[in-house]
XYZ file of C-alpha atoms in Angstrom:
555
model
C -0.046 0.051 0.102
C 2.893 2.359 -0.438
C 0.944 4.623 -2.911
C 1.568 8.337 -3.104
C -1.174 10.436 -1.839
C -3.548 10.457 -4.756
C -6.245 8.526 -2.761
C -9.594 10.271 -1.466
C -8.684 9.212 2.145
C -5.654 11.470 2.051
C -8.076 14.489 1.971
C -8.776 13.802 5.597
C -5.755 15.546 6.643
C -7.143 18.303 8.741
C -6.614 21.926 7.884
C -4.743 22.477 11.113
C -1.653 20.685 9.704
C -1.189 23.128 6.976
C -1.277 26.028 9.213
C 1.410 24.382 11.288
C 3.720 24.718 8.290
C 3.426 21.514 6.528
C 3.388 21.519 2.739
C -0.067 21.120 1.496
C -0.930 17.684 0.072
C -0.722 17.298 -3.809
C -0.629 14.551 -6.321
C 3.238 14.509 -6.216
C 3.331 14.731 -2.261
C 5.887 12.159 -1.021
C 4.551 8.991 0.700
C 5.975 10.143 3.996
C 3.212 12.747 4.215
C 0.440 10.243 4.632
C -0.748 10.183 8.143
C 0.690 7.272 10.139
C -1.202 4.370 11.447
C -1.013 3.849 15.181
C -0.870 0.535 16.977
C -0.853 1.047 20.864
C -0.254 -2.252 22.539
C -0.609 -2.157 26.439
C -0.163 -4.983 28.758
C -1.181 -4.983 32.419
C 1.124 -4.919 35.371
C 4.305 -5.753 33.174
C 7.388 -4.798 35.160
C 10.240 -2.800 33.269
C 12.604 -5.278 34.785
C 10.789 -8.170 32.936
C 11.761 -6.782 29.625
C 15.063 -7.898 28.230
C 15.710 -4.636 26.131
C 16.065 -2.936 29.497
C 19.278 -5.154 30.152
C 18.116 -6.657 33.458
C 18.999 -9.906 34.908
C 15.364 -11.185 34.825
C 15.345 -10.240 31.167
C 18.420 -12.215 30.415
C 16.816 -15.294 32.073
C 13.373 -14.649 30.619
C 13.951 -12.638 27.321
C 11.272 -10.756 25.452
C 12.676 -10.960 21.947
C 9.535 -9.302 20.105
C 9.061 -6.429 22.420
C 12.864 -5.981 22.076
C 12.261 -5.805 18.347
C 10.393 -2.428 18.755
C 13.295 -1.062 20.897
C 15.681 -2.189 18.224
C 13.798 -0.682 15.389
C 13.087 2.646 17.309
C 13.305 4.034 20.689
C 13.517 2.800 24.404
C 12.539 5.192 27.139
C 14.688 4.790 30.128
C 12.534 7.107 32.539
C 9.092 6.442 31.680
C 6.549 6.906 34.594
C 2.807 6.821 35.409
C 0.878 9.364 37.353
C -1.052 7.008 39.700
C -0.121 3.331 39.617
C -3.418 1.477 39.256
C -5.156 -0.061 36.361
C -8.297 2.046 35.923
C -6.751 5.504 36.564
C -3.769 4.724 34.348
C -5.924 3.726 31.610
C -8.205 6.770 31.734
C -5.031 9.006 31.961
C -3.726 7.546 28.640
C -7.107 8.206 26.910
C -7.437 11.719 28.096
C -3.928 13.081 28.739
C -4.847 14.187 32.103
C -3.994 13.313 35.634
C -6.712 11.426 37.807
C -7.994 14.203 39.679
C -8.978 16.018 36.378
C -10.498 13.037 34.509
C -12.182 12.040 37.654
C -11.227 8.278 37.751
C -8.905 8.077 40.693
C -9.367 4.557 42.062
C -10.495 1.209 40.645
C -14.287 0.502 40.972
C -15.260 4.041 40.049
C -17.087 4.542 36.562
C -15.272 6.392 33.815
C -17.301 9.060 31.979
C -17.070 7.603 28.285
C -18.420 10.825 26.816
C -15.594 12.900 27.841
C -12.788 13.690 25.382
C -10.390 11.084 24.462
C -7.714 10.911 21.660
C -9.194 8.018 19.871
C -12.510 9.583 19.318
C -10.624 12.709 18.072
C -8.549 10.647 15.461
C -11.638 8.838 14.329
C -13.500 12.297 13.705
C -10.532 13.232 11.514
C -10.601 10.213 9.344
C -9.015 7.434 11.133
C -10.388 3.964 11.476
C -10.437 2.939 15.301
C -10.545 -0.230 17.261
C -9.744 -1.432 20.732
C -9.617 -5.106 21.669
C -8.737 -6.644 25.050
C -9.006 -4.880 28.609
C -11.131 -1.871 29.069
C -11.450 -1.959 32.823
C -12.924 1.420 33.155
C -16.663 0.635 33.283
C -18.723 -2.128 31.485
C -17.644 -1.349 27.845
C -16.339 1.383 25.477
C -19.914 2.129 24.345
C -19.974 5.934 23.612
C -16.316 6.416 23.908
C -16.124 6.973 20.191
C -14.271 3.953 19.220
C -15.526 2.185 15.778
C -14.884 -1.427 16.547
C -14.323 -2.997 19.986
C -14.515 -6.277 21.810
C -13.383 -6.206 25.540
C -12.833 -8.580 28.288
C -15.417 -8.436 31.113
C -14.034 -6.404 33.938
C -10.625 -7.705 34.827
C -10.860 -10.502 32.502
C -10.180 -14.202 32.809
C -7.027 -15.808 31.179
C -8.934 -18.991 30.009
C -12.175 -18.961 28.045
C -13.021 -15.482 29.017
C -16.322 -13.544 28.843
C -15.805 -11.250 25.901
C -18.261 -8.275 25.461
C -19.014 -6.762 22.035
C -21.725 -4.318 20.815
C -23.822 -7.583 20.335
C -23.607 -8.593 23.982
C -21.553 -10.832 26.028
C -20.466 -14.366 25.599
C -17.768 -16.989 26.797
C -15.228 -17.522 24.121
C -13.029 -20.590 24.291
C -9.168 -19.934 24.100
C -6.566 -18.043 25.938
C -7.233 -14.376 26.484
C -3.754 -13.061 25.198
C -4.128 -15.158 21.900
C -7.962 -14.211 21.441
C -7.124 -10.548 21.794
C -4.257 -10.796 19.267
C -6.586 -12.856 16.878
C -9.221 -10.375 16.806
C -6.804 -7.450 16.417
C -5.069 -9.135 13.320
C -8.568 -10.057 12.041
C -9.509 -6.473 12.117
C -6.504 -5.523 10.372
C -7.018 -7.992 7.632
C -10.706 -6.912 7.258
C -9.534 -3.452 6.399
C -7.330 -4.673 3.339
C -7.529 -2.147 0.507
C -8.733 0.701 2.735
C -7.013 4.039 2.232
C -7.853 5.391 5.613
C -5.205 5.308 8.353
C -6.007 3.476 11.515
C -5.596 3.547 15.210
C -5.635 0.096 16.862
C -5.567 -0.490 20.599
C -4.337 -3.945 21.709
C -4.838 -4.085 25.480
C -3.983 -7.200 27.154
C -4.912 -8.560 30.553
C -1.719 -10.256 30.981
C 0.466 -10.495 32.958
C -2.046 -9.293 35.752
C -2.715 -11.526 38.755
C -3.517 -14.370 39.056
C -0.665 -14.886 36.526
C -1.552 -17.854 34.304
C 0.585 -18.755 31.315
C -0.702 -20.200 28.036
C -0.561 -24.026 28.005
C 2.308 -23.852 25.593
C 4.299 -21.923 28.095
C 3.267 -23.468 31.464
C 6.600 -25.162 31.865
C 8.709 -22.639 30.137
C 10.672 -21.585 33.299
C 9.978 -24.363 35.614
C 13.629 -25.302 36.895
C 14.784 -21.652 36.139
C 16.137 -20.155 39.477
C 15.568 -16.353 39.393
C 17.603 -14.313 41.569
C 15.969 -13.206 44.769
C 15.890 -9.508 45.350
C 18.196 -8.274 48.110
C 15.396 -6.512 49.938
C 13.006 -9.614 49.502
C 12.988 -9.793 53.356
C 12.491 -6.078 53.961
C 11.886 -5.051 57.609
C 10.464 -1.539 56.494
C 12.449 0.460 59.073
C 11.704 4.159 58.934
C 8.728 3.479 56.513
C 5.448 2.850 58.330
C 3.261 3.050 55.152
C 5.421 0.234 53.602
C 5.118 -1.760 56.766
C 1.387 -1.485 56.768
C 0.571 -2.722 53.356
C -0.980 -6.233 52.496
C 0.898 -7.067 49.319
C 3.609 -9.534 50.516
C 4.431 -12.598 48.306
C 4.979 -14.770 51.193
C 2.199 -13.512 53.529
C -0.567 -12.045 51.537
C -0.548 -13.922 48.122
C -3.468 -16.501 48.082
C -1.811 -19.842 48.030
C -4.206 -21.757 45.747
C -5.425 -18.889 43.661
C -2.153 -17.041 42.806
C 0.555 -19.765 43.673
C -1.504 -22.795 42.591
C -0.161 -24.560 45.737
C -2.006 -27.848 46.585
C -2.830 -28.935 50.070
C -0.664 -32.220 50.256
C 1.443 -34.503 48.370
C -0.427 -36.349 45.574
C -3.316 -34.199 45.896
C -4.694 -31.776 43.122
C -6.876 -29.771 45.765
C -5.638 -26.338 46.018
C -5.055 -24.247 49.044
C -6.875 -20.854 49.644
C -8.679 -20.069 46.373
C -11.460 -17.359 46.951
C -12.200 -16.698 43.259
C -12.798 -20.212 42.059
C -14.050 -19.198 38.575
C -10.744 -18.586 37.133
C -9.870 -22.526 37.173
C -13.573 -23.790 37.116
C -14.115 -22.101 33.789
C -11.352 -24.161 32.192
C -12.167 -27.175 30.048
C -11.079 -30.424 31.688
C -8.319 -30.702 29.170
C -6.914 -27.367 29.932
C -7.056 -27.950 33.644
C -5.248 -31.337 33.354
C -2.472 -29.831 30.894
C -1.993 -26.818 33.430
C -2.212 -28.456 36.683
C -0.526 -31.499 35.636
C 2.720 -29.509 34.714
C 2.599 -27.931 38.170
C 1.909 -31.120 40.073
C 5.561 -32.368 40.303
C 6.603 -29.038 41.819
C 3.673 -28.974 44.179
C 4.283 -32.577 45.370
C 7.966 -31.785 45.998
C 7.005 -28.463 47.984
C 4.675 -30.631 50.125
C 7.055 -33.422 50.736
C 9.849 -31.062 51.751
C 10.067 -29.894 55.474
C 10.743 -26.258 54.696
C 11.384 -23.496 57.094
C 9.452 -20.173 56.797
C 12.280 -18.685 54.980
C 12.719 -21.363 52.669
C 8.995 -21.379 51.935
C 9.134 -17.700 51.099
C 11.749 -18.360 48.634
C 9.977 -21.265 47.151
C 6.829 -18.935 46.651
C 9.009 -16.119 45.106
C 10.279 -18.846 42.431
C 6.853 -20.212 41.704
C 5.452 -16.575 41.318
C 8.309 -15.767 38.891
C 7.537 -18.911 37.020
C 3.902 -18.106 36.374
C 4.353 -14.233 35.929
C 7.057 -14.749 33.447
C 5.363 -17.489 31.734
C 2.298 -15.339 31.171
C 4.562 -12.520 29.871
C 5.833 -15.030 27.134
C 2.415 -15.055 25.366
C 2.382 -11.227 25.464
C 5.695 -11.224 23.571
C 4.363 -13.879 21.119
C 1.566 -11.418 20.445
C 3.814 -8.477 19.746
C 5.699 -10.636 17.268
C 2.538 -11.568 15.394
C 1.532 -7.901 15.246
C 5.042 -6.856 14.096
C 5.197 -9.696 11.538
C 1.813 -8.626 10.156
C 2.922 -5.005 9.697
C 6.059 -6.322 7.794
C 4.317 -8.743 5.672
C 1.440 -6.196 4.788
C 3.748 -3.518 3.789
C 2.457 -1.053 6.349
C 5.375 -1.212 8.767
C 7.019 1.846 7.512
C 3.850 3.972 7.795
C 2.943 2.703 11.368
C 3.688 3.775 14.673
C 3.999 0.920 17.224
C 4.068 1.600 20.997
C 4.454 -0.900 23.725
C 3.820 -0.060 27.356
C 2.021 -1.291 30.439
C -0.650 0.417 32.452
C 2.023 0.597 35.379
C 4.999 -1.112 36.833
C 5.107 -4.125 39.081
C 6.910 -5.744 42.130
C 8.922 -8.786 41.347
C 9.654 -9.503 44.963
C 11.411 -6.119 45.642
C 10.527 -5.215 49.219
C 8.778 -8.727 49.550
C 6.034 -7.574 47.218
C 3.798 -8.203 44.181
C 1.386 -5.474 42.895
C 1.961 -1.865 42.468
C 0.406 1.285 43.777
C 3.513 2.737 45.811
C 5.612 5.502 44.284
C 8.650 3.441 44.812
C 10.560 2.861 41.576
C 9.455 -0.639 40.504
C 5.747 0.461 40.283
C 6.322 3.998 39.365
C 8.488 3.016 36.256
C 6.815 1.704 33.350
C 8.266 0.011 30.172
C 7.826 2.148 26.921
C 9.313 1.342 23.486
C 8.231 2.853 20.248
C 8.935 2.333 16.571
C 8.172 4.571 13.553
C 10.603 3.524 10.742
C 12.199 6.427 8.949
C 11.081 8.863 11.733
C 12.622 7.416 14.778
C 16.434 6.404 14.535
C 16.793 2.639 15.400
C 18.313 1.804 18.892
C 17.507 5.167 20.083
C 17.588 5.552 23.962
C 15.836 8.393 25.621
C 16.716 9.602 29.004
C 14.132 12.464 29.258
C 11.455 11.864 31.918
C 8.105 11.006 30.198
C 4.662 10.096 31.840
C 1.451 8.408 30.598
C -0.286 11.865 30.343
C 2.132 12.199 27.165
C 0.557 9.514 24.980
C -2.677 11.517 23.975
C -0.756 14.720 22.851
C 1.617 12.483 21.134
C -1.055 10.614 18.941
C -2.769 14.013 18.147
C 0.756 15.411 17.049
C 1.522 12.610 14.649
C -2.054 12.607 13.295
C -1.576 16.254 12.488
C -4.293 17.488 14.753
C -4.109 20.564 16.806
C -2.905 20.532 20.771
C -5.755 20.607 23.216
C -5.946 22.716 26.243
C -7.287 20.082 28.724
C -4.216 17.847 28.125
C -1.674 17.918 30.933
C 1.076 16.032 29.069
C 3.178 16.973 26.116
C 3.968 15.317 22.771
C 6.939 13.070 22.630
C 7.695 13.688 18.879
C 10.533 16.020 19.618
C 11.739 14.010 22.317
C 12.160 10.738 20.139
C 13.610 12.982 17.220
C 16.627 13.168 19.487
C 16.332 16.461 21.103
C 13.835 17.201 23.817
C 12.618 20.772 23.896
C 14.775 22.916 26.207
C 11.857 23.476 28.598
C 11.135 19.655 28.837
C 10.161 18.578 32.360
C 12.873 17.837 34.670
C 10.550 16.392 37.475
C 7.413 14.157 37.625
C 4.515 14.269 39.828
C 2.692 11.396 41.246
C -0.686 10.991 43.221
C -2.147 7.661 44.526
C -5.790 7.642 46.156
C -7.006 4.172 46.814
C -7.318 3.935 50.568
C -8.955 2.149 52.146
C -8.592 -0.284 49.525
C -7.164 -3.436 48.261
C -3.641 -4.097 49.731
C -3.916 -1.305 52.222
C -1.517 1.006 50.660
C -2.108 4.579 51.903
C -2.908 7.581 49.857
C 0.295 9.676 48.907
C 1.472 12.110 46.520
C 5.160 13.000 45.640
C 7.889 14.292 43.221
C 10.913 12.723 41.589
C 13.501 15.041 40.352
C 16.932 13.646 39.177
C 18.461 11.412 41.942
C 15.934 12.488 44.758
C 12.278 11.558 45.592
C 10.008 12.995 48.084
C 6.584 11.884 48.932
C 3.799 12.385 51.615
C 1.671 9.655 52.777
C -1.667 10.875 54.326
C -4.765 9.638 56.076
C -4.183 7.439 59.178
C -0.465 7.367 58.468
C 0.742 11.000 58.055
C 4.382 11.024 57.001
C 7.075 12.217 54.649
C 9.753 9.928 53.021
C 12.695 11.272 51.134
C 15.184 9.178 49.204
C 18.596 9.776 47.436
C 18.334 7.223 44.610
C 21.957 7.503 43.741
C 23.153 6.038 46.989
C 20.011 4.027 47.796
C 18.527 2.804 44.554
C 16.274 0.430 46.376
C 14.613 2.955 48.543
C 15.407 1.361 51.936
C 16.533 4.388 53.914
C 14.167 7.090 54.516
C 16.275 10.312 55.031
C 13.520 12.699 55.858
C 15.081 13.323 59.322
C 18.694 13.556 58.120
C 19.974 16.944 58.879
C 22.421 16.608 55.900
C 19.368 16.539 53.523
C 17.572 19.439 55.051
C 18.283 21.886 51.913
C 17.526 19.206 49.312
C 14.202 18.512 51.077
C 13.345 21.931 51.207
C 13.986 22.347 47.500
C 12.047 19.405 46.791
C 9.122 20.601 48.847
C 9.112 23.733 46.667
C 9.049 21.667 43.465
C 6.355 19.661 44.720
C 4.280 22.749 45.597
C 5.041 24.154 42.142
C 3.863 20.870 40.413
C 0.767 20.689 42.436
C -0.282 24.078 41.317
C 0.789 23.364 37.798
C -1.462 20.397 37.450
C -4.209 21.953 39.545
C -4.173 19.355 42.376
C -5.296 20.282 45.832
C -6.287 16.766 47.119
C -4.705 15.707 50.299
C -2.981 17.887 52.970
C -1.032 20.806 51.680
C 2.559 20.473 51.320
C 3.349 22.998 54.073
C 0.655 21.360 56.385
C 2.605 20.121 59.361
C 2.714 16.442 60.076
C -0.006 15.257 62.584
C -2.136 18.304 61.874
C -5.665 17.261 62.640
C -7.320 19.522 59.993
C -4.856 18.477 57.241
C -5.129 14.746 58.346
C -9.124 15.275 58.171
C -8.701 16.828 54.691
C -6.537 13.940 53.566
C -9.049 11.284 54.505
C -11.912 13.283 52.977
C -10.101 13.830 49.793
C -8.795 10.222 49.302
C -12.470 8.996 49.807
C -14.200 11.705 47.608
C -11.640 12.204 44.784
C -13.743 11.131 42.023
C -16.112 12.605 39.228
C -14.801 14.165 35.976
C -13.476 17.658 36.294
C -14.215 17.959 39.919
C -11.078 20.104 40.185
C -11.612 22.131 36.945
C -12.355 25.252 38.886
C -8.963 25.390 40.649
């Protein structure tokens, strides 16, 4: 389809582009002036450390060759961060380009307002074909969000034989979720053969979200591989009361049956604690036999061994990693299928491909699974991006970027005007190799969901260069301050260190500046003293009530 721009679809380039100084389209316009297609692939809870392009030890043992292809073909972002490390809020941020308090979706379980502005609808209105397949997780379905074609997993989604919601209703579809989402995406692309319109396709995987179930072909992929146990796996959380109060510990809080697929005794298939039985009950007998049969020898050996608490904690870590990384493997397969389709169809050169995750994830650091905290593992998210001929292969980008930047980036590449409500900035100049001189040097973060799952307290914070400052609020009212250069694992809260006094004061000023810039007044004010009853009451109130689109628009 490498035709010059003589097709009627090319007339859909909006007038706004021409005023931005682009040459008007004529019959002789070069092919590059066609508006690019966009494929936005997002997984759920994919830790940056579980992608081999990032050069990690886990990546060496469990490589992701297809995601790495995107990095080789284009850019890898070394400092990509979220604004609120939680599934629903992150998805709403990526659609709107706004922080949680602006789009009104601050914690899971709320209902996103589909009628509000999003970049997919905007591209559709300007002549793009649009589609979304996979995880939506903002409300029941994308009905009314302005996406042409969609099929989404019900709520969180199931790995095996999931319920899939389409405009025609909801039904159970046999198969493995990651493969089903990919099949639908490729079928949609095939169905457009011969179209002269550009497309924006969102492929949103459930994987590798809890309860971490690999495809049958990958169940045994890592059994026998020993992954390095993080040095702070047995963290005591000294000086970090909020970290001590969480309930997301692998060896204490993971469900032994549901998450770790542990059996009650040697020779038995009966699972230990498994409160959400449907994940396994919906599998066919053949699927169950293949899946649990592969895990049986490991379960029998575990039950036969007389393990100490510490040995059991380490056994659980290895089982978690085998299941989690086995689940990632099918995501990588999926990315490979999509890239192969692009190369075989001739569309690769005119298509931007982005791979990211809705947030980071803990792979045993601090003893944890899950996300939520502003510590590095859940704050950082993988981000790789290719656009042949526009992004130089093997580009590595150190500039700090956030998920508010995706919406303006897609508008920019589609030739659409900037939008005032967006709080991020286009990454286009950043990937061209020279970030604008006024590019951000600090990032802002705000997490709200307390009381909630895993008991992580509400907190906001700033990261700038080597330093990070955060304030927890609610029933735990405390500052934390880290020097990531000397303490990359965030083990030593230096908020009371007199040598850090000047840095802390400077970071508090920066935090105040960012809260003003992003119009966030939730939680206690930066200058509210610790333990101040009024500030604590405000914090509790805000954490519970921070919902509803634009509820801060008047600030």
